[in-house]
CSV table of C-alpha atoms and ligand atoms in Angstrom, one decimal:
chain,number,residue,atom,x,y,z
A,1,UNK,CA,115.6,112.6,-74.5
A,2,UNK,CA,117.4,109.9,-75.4
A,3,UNK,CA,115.5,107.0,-76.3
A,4,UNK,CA,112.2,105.0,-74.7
A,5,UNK,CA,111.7,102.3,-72.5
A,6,UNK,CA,108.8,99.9,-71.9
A,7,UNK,CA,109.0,98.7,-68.0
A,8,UNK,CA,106.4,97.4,-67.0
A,9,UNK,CA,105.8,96.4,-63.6
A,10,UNK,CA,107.1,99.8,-62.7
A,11,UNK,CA,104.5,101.1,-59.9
A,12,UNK,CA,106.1,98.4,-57.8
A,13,UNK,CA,108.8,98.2,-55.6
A,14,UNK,CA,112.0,97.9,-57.6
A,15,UNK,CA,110.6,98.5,-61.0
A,16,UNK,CA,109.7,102.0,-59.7
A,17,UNK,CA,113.0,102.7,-58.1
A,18,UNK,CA,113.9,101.5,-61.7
A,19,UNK,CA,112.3,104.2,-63.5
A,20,UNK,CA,113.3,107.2,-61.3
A,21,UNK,CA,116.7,106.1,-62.1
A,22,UNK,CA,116.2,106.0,-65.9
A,23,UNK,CA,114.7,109.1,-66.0
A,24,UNK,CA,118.0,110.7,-64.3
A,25,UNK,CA,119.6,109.3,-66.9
A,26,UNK,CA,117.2,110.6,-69.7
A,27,UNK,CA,115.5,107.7,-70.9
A,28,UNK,CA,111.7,108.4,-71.4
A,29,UNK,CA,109.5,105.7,-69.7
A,30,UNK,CA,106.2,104.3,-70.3
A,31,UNK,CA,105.2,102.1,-67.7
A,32,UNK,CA,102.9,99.5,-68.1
A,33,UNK,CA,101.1,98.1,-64.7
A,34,UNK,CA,98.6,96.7,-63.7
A,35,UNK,CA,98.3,97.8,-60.4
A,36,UNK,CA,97.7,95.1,-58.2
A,37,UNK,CA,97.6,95.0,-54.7
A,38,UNK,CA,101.6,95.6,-55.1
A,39,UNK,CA,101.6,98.6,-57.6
A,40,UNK,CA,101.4,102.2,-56.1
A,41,UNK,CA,101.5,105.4,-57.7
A,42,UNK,CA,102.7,106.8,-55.3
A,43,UNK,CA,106.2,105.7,-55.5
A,44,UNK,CA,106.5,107.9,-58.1
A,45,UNK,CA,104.4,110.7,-57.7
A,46,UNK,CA,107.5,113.2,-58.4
A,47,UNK,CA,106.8,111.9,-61.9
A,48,UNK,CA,103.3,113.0,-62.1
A,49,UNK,CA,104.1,116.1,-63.9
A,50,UNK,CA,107.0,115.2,-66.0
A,51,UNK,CA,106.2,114.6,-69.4
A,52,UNK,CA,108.9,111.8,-70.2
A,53,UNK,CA,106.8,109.8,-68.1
A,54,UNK,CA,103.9,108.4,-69.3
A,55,UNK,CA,101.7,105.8,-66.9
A,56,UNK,CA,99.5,103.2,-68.9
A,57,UNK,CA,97.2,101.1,-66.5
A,58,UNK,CA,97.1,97.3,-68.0
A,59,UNK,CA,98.0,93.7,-68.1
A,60,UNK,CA,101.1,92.1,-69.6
A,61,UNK,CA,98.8,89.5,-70.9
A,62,UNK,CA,97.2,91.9,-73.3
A,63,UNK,CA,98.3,91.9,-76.8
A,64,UNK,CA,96.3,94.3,-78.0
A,65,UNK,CA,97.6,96.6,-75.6
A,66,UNK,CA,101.1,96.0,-75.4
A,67,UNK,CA,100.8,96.0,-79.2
A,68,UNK,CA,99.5,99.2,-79.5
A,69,UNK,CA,101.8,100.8,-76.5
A,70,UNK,CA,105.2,99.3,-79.1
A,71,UNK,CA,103.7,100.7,-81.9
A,72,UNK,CA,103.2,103.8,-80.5
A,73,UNK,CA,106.2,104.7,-78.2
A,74,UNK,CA,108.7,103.0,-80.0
A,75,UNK,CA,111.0,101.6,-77.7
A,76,UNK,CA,114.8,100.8,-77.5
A,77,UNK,CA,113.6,98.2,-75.0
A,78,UNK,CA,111.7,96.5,-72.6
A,79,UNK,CA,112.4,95.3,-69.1
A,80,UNK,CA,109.9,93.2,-67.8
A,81,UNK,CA,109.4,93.5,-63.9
A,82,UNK,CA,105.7,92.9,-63.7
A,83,UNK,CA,105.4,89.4,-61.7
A,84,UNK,CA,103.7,88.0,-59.0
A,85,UNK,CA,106.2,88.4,-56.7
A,86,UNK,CA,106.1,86.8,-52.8
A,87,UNK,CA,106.6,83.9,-51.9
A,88,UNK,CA,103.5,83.3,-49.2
A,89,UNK,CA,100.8,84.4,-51.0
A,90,UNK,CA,102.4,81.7,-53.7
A,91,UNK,CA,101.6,78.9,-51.6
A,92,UNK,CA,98.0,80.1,-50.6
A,93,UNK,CA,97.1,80.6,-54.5
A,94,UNK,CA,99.5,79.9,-57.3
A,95,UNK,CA,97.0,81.0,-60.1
A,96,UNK,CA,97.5,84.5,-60.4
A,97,UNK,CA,101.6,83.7,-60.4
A,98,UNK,CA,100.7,81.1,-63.3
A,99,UNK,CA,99.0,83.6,-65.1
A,100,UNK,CA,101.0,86.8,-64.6
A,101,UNK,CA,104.2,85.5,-64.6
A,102,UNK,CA,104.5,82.8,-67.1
A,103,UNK,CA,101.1,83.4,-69.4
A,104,UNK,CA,101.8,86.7,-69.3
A,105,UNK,CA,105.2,86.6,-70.0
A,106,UNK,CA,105.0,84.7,-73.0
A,107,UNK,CA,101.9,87.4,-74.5
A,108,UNK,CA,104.7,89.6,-73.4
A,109,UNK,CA,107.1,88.1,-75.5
A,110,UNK,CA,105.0,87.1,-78.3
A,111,UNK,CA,103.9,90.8,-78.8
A,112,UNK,CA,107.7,91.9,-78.6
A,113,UNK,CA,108.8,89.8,-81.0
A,114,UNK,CA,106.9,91.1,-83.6
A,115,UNK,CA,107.3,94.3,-83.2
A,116,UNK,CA,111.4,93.5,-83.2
A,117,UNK,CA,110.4,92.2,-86.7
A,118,UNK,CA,109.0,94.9,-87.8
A,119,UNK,CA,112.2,97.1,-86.6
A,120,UNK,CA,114.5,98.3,-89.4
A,121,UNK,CA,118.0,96.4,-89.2
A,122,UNK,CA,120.0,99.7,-87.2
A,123,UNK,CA,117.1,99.6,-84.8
A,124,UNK,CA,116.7,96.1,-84.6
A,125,UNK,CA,120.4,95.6,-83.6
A,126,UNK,CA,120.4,97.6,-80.8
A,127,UNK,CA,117.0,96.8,-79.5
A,128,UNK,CA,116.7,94.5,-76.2
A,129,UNK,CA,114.5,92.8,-73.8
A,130,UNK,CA,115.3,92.7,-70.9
A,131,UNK,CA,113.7,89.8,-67.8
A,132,UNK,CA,114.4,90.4,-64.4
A,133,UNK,CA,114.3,87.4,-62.2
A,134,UNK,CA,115.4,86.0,-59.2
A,135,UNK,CA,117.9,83.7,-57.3
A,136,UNK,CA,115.1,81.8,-56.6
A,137,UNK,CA,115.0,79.5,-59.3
A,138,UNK,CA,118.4,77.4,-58.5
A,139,UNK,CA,116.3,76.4,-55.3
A,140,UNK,CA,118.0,75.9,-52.0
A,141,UNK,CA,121.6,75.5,-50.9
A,142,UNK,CA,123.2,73.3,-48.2
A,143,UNK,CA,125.4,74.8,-45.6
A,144,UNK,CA,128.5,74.5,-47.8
A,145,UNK,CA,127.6,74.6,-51.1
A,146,UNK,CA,129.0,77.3,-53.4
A,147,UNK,CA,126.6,80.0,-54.3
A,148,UNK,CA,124.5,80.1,-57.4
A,149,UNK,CA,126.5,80.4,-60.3
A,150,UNK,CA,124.6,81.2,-64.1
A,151,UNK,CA,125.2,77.3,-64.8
A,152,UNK,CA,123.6,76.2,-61.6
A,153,UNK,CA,120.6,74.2,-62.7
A,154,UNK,CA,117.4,75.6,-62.3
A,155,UNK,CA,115.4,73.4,-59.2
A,156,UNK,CA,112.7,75.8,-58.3
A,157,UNK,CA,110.8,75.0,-55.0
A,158,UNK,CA,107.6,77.4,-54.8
A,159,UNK,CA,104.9,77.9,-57.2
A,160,UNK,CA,106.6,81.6,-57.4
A,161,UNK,CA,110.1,80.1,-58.2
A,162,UNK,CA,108.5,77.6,-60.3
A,163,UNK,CA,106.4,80.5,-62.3
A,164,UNK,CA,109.9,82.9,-62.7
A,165,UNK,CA,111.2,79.7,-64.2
A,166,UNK,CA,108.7,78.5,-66.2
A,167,UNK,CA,109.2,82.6,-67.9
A,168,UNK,CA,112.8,82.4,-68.0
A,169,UNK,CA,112.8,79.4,-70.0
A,170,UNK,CA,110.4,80.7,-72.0
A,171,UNK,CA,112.8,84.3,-72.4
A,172,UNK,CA,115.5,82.1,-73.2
A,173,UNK,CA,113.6,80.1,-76.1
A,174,UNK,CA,112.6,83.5,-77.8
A,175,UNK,CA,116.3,84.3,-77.8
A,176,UNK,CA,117.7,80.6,-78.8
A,177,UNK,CA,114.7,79.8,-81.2
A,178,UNK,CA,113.5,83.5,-83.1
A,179,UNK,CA,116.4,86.1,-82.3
A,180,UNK,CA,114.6,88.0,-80.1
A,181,UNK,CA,117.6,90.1,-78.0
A,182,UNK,CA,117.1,88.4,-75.0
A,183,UNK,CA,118.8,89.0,-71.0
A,184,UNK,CA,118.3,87.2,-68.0
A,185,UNK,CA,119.0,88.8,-64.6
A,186,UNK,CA,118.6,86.8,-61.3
A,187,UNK,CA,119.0,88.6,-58.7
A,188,UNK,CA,119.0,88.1,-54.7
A,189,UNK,CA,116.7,89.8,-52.0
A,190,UNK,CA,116.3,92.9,-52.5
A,191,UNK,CA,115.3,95.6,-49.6
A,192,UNK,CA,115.0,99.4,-49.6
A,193,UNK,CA,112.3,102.1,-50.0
A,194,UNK,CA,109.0,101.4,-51.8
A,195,UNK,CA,109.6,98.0,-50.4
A,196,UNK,CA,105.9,96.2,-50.1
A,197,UNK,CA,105.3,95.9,-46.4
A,198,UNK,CA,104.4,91.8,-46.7
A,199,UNK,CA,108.6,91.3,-47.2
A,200,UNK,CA,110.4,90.4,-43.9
A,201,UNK,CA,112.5,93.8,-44.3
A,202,UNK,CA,109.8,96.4,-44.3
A,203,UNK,CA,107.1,94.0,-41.8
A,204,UNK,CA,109.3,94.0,-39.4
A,205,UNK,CA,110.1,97.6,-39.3
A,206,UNK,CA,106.7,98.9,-39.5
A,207,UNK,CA,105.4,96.1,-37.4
A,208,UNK,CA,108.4,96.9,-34.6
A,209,UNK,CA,107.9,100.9,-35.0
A,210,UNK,CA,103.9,100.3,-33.9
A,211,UNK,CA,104.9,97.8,-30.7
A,212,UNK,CA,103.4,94.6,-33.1
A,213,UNK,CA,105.0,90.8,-32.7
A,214,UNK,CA,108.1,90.3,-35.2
A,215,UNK,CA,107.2,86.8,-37.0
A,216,UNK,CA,109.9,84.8,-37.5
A,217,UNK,CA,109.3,81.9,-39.7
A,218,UNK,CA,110.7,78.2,-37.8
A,219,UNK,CA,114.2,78.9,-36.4
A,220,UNK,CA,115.2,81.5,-38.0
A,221,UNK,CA,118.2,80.6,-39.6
A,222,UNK,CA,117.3,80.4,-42.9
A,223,UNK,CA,119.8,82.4,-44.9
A,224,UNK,CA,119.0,85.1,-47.6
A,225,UNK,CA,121.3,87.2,-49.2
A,226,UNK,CA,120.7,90.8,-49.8
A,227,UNK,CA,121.4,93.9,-52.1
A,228,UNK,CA,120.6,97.0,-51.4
A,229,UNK,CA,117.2,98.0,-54.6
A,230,UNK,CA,119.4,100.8,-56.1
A,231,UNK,CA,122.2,98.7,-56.8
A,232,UNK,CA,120.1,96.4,-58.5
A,233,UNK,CA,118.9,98.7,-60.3
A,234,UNK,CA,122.2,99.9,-61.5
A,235,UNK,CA,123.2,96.0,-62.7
A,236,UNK,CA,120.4,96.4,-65.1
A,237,UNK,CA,121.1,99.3,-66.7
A,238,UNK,CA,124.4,98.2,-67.3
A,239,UNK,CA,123.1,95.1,-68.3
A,240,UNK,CA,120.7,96.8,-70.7
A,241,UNK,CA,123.4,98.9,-72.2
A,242,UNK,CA,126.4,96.4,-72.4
A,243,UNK,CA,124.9,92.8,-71.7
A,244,UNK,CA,125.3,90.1,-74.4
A,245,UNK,CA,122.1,89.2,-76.1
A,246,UNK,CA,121.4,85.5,-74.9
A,247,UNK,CA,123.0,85.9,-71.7
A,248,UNK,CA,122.0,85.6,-68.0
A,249,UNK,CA,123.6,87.9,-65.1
A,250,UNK,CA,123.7,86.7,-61.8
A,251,UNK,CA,122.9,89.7,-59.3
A,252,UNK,CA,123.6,89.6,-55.7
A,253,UNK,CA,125.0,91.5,-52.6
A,254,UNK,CA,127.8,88.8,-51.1
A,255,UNK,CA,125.7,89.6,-47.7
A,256,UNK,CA,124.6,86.2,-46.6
A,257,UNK,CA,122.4,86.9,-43.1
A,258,UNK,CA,120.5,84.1,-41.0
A,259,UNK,CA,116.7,85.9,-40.7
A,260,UNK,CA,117.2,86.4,-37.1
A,261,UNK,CA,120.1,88.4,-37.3
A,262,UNK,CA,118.2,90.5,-39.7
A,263,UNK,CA,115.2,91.2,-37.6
A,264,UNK,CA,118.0,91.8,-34.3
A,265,UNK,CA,119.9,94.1,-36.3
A,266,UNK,CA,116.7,95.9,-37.2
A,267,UNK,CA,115.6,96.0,-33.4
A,268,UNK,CA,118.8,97.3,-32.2
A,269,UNK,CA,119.3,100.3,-35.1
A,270,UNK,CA,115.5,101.0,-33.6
A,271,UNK,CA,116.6,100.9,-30.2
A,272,UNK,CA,119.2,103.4,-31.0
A,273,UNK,CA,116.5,105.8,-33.3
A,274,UNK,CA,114.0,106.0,-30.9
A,275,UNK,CA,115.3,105.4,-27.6
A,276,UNK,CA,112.0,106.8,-25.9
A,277,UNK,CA,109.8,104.6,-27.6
A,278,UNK,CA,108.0,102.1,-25.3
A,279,UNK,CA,108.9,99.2,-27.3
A,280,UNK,CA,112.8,99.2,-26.3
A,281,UNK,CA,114.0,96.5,-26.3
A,282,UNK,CA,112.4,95.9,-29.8
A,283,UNK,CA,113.8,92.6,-30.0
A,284,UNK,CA,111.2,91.5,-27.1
A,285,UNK,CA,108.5,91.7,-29.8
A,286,UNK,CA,109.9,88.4,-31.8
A,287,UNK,CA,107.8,86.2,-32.1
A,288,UNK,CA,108.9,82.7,-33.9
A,289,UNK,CA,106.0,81.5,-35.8
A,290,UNK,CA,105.2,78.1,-38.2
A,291,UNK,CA,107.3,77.6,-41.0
A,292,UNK,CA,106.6,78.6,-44.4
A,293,UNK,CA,106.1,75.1,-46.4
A,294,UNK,CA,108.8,74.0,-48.7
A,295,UNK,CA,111.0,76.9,-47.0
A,296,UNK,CA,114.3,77.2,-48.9
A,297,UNK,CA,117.3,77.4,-46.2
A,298,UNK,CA,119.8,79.4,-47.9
A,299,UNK,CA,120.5,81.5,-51.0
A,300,UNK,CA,123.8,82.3,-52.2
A,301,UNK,CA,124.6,84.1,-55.6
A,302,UNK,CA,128.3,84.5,-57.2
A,303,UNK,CA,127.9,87.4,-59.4
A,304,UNK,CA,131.1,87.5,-60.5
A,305,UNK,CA,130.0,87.4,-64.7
A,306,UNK,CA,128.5,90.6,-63.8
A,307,UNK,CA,131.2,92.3,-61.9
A,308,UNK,CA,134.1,90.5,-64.3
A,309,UNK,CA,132.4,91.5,-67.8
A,310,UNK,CA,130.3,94.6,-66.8
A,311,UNK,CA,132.3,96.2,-64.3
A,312,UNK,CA,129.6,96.1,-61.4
A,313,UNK,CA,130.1,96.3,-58.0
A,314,UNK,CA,127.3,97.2,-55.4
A,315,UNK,CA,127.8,100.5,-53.7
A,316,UNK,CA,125.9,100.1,-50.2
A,317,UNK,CA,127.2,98.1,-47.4
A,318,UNK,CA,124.0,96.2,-45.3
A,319,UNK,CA,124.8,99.0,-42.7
A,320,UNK,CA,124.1,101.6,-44.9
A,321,UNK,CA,121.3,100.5,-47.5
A,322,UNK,CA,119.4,99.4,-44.2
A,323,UNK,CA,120.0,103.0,-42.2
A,324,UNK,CA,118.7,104.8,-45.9
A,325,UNK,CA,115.7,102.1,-45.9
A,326,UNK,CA,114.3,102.9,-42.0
A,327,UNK,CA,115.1,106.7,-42.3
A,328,UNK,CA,112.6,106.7,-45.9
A,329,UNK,CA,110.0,104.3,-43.8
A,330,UNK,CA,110.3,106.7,-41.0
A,331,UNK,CA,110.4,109.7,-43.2
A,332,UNK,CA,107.2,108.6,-45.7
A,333,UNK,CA,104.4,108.3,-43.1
A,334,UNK,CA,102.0,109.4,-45.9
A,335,UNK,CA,102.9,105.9,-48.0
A,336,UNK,CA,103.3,104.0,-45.3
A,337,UNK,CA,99.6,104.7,-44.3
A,338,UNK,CA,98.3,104.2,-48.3
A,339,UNK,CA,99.6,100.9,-48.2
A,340,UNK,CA,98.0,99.5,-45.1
A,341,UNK,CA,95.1,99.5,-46.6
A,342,UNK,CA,91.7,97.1,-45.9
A,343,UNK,CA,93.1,94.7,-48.0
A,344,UNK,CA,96.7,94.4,-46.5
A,345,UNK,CA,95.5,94.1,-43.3
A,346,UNK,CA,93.6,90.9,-44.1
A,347,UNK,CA,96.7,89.2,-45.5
A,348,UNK,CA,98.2,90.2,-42.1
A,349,UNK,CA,95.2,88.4,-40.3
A,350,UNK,CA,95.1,85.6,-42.9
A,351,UNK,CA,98.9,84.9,-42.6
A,352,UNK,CA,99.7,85.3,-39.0
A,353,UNK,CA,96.6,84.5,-37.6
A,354,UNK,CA,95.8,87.8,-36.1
B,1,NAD,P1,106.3,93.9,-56.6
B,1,NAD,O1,105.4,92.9,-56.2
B,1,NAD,O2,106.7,95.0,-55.7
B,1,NAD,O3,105.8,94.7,-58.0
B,1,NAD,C1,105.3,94.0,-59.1
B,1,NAD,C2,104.6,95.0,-60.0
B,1,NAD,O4,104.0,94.3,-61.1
B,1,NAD,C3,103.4,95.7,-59.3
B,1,NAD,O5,103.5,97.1,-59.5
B,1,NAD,C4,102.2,95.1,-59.9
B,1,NAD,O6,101.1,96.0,-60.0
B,1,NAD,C5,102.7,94.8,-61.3
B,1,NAD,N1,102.0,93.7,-62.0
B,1,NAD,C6,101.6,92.5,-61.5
B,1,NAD,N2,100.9,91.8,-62.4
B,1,NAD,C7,100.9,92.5,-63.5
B,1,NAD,C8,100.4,92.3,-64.9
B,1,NAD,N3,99.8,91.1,-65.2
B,1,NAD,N4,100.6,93.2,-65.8
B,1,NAD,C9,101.2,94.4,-65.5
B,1,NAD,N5,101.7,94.7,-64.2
B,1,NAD,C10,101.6,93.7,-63.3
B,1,NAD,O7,107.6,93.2,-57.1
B,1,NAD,P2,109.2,93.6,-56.9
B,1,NAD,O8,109.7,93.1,-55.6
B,1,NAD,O9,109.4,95.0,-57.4
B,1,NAD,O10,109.8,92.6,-58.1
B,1,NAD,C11,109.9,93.0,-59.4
B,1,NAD,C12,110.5,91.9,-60.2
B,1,NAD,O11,111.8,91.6,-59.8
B,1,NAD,C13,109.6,90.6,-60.2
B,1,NAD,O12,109.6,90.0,-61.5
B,1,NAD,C14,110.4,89.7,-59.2
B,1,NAD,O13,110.2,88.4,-59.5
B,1,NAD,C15,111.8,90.2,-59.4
B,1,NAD,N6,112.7,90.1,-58.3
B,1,NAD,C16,112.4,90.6,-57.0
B,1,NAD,C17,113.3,90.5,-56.0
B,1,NAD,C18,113.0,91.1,-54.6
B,1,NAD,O14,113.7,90.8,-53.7
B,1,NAD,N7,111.9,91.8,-54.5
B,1,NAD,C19,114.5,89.9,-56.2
B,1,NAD,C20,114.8,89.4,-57.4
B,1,NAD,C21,113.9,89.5,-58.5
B,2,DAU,O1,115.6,85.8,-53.5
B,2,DAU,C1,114.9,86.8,-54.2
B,2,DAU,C2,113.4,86.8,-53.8
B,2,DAU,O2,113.4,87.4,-52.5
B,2,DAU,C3,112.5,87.4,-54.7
B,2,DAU,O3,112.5,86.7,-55.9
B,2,DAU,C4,111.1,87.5,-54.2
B,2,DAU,O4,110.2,88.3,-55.0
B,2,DAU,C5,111.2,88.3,-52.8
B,2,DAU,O5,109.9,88.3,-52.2
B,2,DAU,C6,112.2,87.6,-51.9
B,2,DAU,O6,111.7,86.3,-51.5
B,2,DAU,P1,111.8,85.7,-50.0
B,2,DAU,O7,110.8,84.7,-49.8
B,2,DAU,O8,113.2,85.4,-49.7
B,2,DAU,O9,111.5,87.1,-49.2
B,2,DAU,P2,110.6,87.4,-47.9
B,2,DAU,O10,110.9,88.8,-47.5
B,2,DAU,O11,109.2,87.0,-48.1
B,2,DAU,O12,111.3,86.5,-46.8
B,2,DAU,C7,112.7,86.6,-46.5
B,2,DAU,C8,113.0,85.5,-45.5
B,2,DAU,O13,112.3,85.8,-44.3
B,2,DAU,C9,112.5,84.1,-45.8
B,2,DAU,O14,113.4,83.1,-45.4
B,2,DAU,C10,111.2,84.0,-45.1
B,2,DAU,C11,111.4,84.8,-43.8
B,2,DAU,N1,110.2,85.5,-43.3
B,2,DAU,C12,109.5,86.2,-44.1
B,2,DAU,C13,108.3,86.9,-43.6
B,2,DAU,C14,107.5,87.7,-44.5
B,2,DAU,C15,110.0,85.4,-41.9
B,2,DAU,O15,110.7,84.8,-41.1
B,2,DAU,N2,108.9,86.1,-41.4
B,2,DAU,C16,108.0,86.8,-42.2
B,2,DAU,O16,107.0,87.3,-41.7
């Protein structure tokens, strides 16, 4: 074993494809979640017997807890992934992205620090704590603009952008202000497996593979760009072992797509994967739908820090991450069905109006 990491957030989507990497690599993981509607233990159930795994079931915003968890495990580090994290449910009730993601943050933090204090000086220089955010909070690009750069100032649009933010100012004034080791990452849409089915990626492909409409939100061109989960995950690790203290990363896939093109590229790999289904074409099933208020138009991230100083590149084309991301949502019927639970299905008929 070579040392212990505190994720929390890790029973969701990228936090758990996360900690399956780290414990390739070794590192034993306690993850702290709190198992919202977005945390599954299922997506990482090939942990369940290994003991370099251990699962705690809480809140970020509990001191006592994460406290106790630091004082007890020890670790090199913490990476924070637990958040609030889509956009929609944002805008129908910012609360719980309020508390999780900036009051919680900052107990996060608070709880940290002092338990960096407490670290003896060899310890203490190599510890870290790691924030992973998102593109998000630079707000929206015109047409032309350059992409995001780490000195782009922050303009966030939604309450979520606004709540990542609000914590990655406050990340950044534990570094500038008490030493805390500090990194900021923000990174760009993410897709692949363990994905939350409420994301465009994994709706439409579940919707398309059951004959359901394909929403697409106004005209469809707004512009995302996207990186493939497990080379995200890959930036942070490098960014744990070899990032400056104080620094942000930009993280991104240089894979700018329209919305539309994503949900036609999707329909015509299906088209080609099940050829006998009796929804070819799947592209019939789109179905443009109202806008999302306040909808960004495009999202461009230069992560050239990254690749320049850490020697990152991402490893998956779009052709490929999304060919690995239908074959596991094909492959995983058993997850698929866990997560379409009661309670997805009323966001479904809450936000689309079925
Ligand atoms: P997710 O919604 O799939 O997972 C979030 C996890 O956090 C869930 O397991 C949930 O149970 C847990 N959680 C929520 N509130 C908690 C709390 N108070 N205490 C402990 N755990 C809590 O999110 P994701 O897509 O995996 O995103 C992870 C992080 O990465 C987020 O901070 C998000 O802002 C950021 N990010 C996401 C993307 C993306 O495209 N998905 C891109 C850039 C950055
Ligand atoms: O940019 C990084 C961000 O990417 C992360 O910080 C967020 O956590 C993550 O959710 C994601 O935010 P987006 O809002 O970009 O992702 P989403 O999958 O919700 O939407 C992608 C685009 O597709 C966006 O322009 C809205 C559009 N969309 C989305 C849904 C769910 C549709 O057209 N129809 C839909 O049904």
């Amino acid at each position: 074993m070579s040392g212990t990491i505190l994720v929390t957030g890790g029973a969701g989507f990228i936090g758990s494809n996360f900690v399956l990497r780290e414990r390739l690599e070794k590192k034993r993981i306690v993850n702290l979640d709190l198992l919202t509607y977005a945390g599954n233990l299922l997506n990482l159930h090939e942990l369940n017997d290994d003991p370099d795994y251990i699962f705690v079931k809480g809140d970020i915003g509990d001191p006592s807890l994460v406290g106790k968890l630091l004082d007890d495990y020890q670790p090199e580090a913490v990476v924070n992934f637990a958040a609030e994290s889509h956009v929609d449910r944002s805008i129908e009730s910012p609360e719980s992205f309020v508390q999780t993601n900036i009051v919680g943050t900052y107990k996060l933090l608070e709880e940290t620090l002092g338990y960096f204090r407490r670290l003896p000086a060899g310890r203490a220089e190599r510890f870290r704590f790691l924030h992973v955010s998102t593109d998000e909070v630079y707000g929206s690009l015109g047409p032309s603009d350059p992409a995001f750069t780490e000195n782009t100032p922050y303009a966030p649009n939604s309450p979520y952008s606004a709540s990542k933010a609000g914590s990655d100012h406050l990340v950044r004034a534990y570094h500038h202000t008490f030493g805390l080791p500090a990194l900021i990452t923000n990174c760009s849409n993410n897709y692949g497996p363990r994905q939350f089915p409420e994301k465009l990626i994994p709706l439409t492909l579940l919707n398309a593979l059951e004959g359901r409409p394909l929403p697409v939100y106004g005209d469809g061109l707004n512009i995302r760009d996207w990186l493939y989960v497990e080379d995200h995950c890959r930036a942070l690790s490098l960014v744990l072992e070899k990032g400056k203290p104080g620094q942000t990363y930009n993280i991104g896939g240089s894979c700018e797509k329209t919305n539309i093109e994503i949900v036609k590229t999707l329909c015509a790999l299906l088209d080609e994967i099940a050829p006998q289904s009796p929804h070819v074409p799947h592209s019939s099933l789109i179905t443009f739908v109202k806008d999302r208020p306040g909808h960004d138009r495009r999202y461009a991230v230069d992560c050239s820090r990254l690749e320049r100083e850490l020697g990152w590149r991402a490893k998956e084309t779009f052709e490929t991450g999304l060919g690995k991301t239908i074959r596991w949502y094909m492959e995983n019927t058993q997850w698929v069905q866990s997560v379409k639970s009661g309670a997805y299905r009323n966001w479904i008929a809450r936000q689309y109006g079925e």
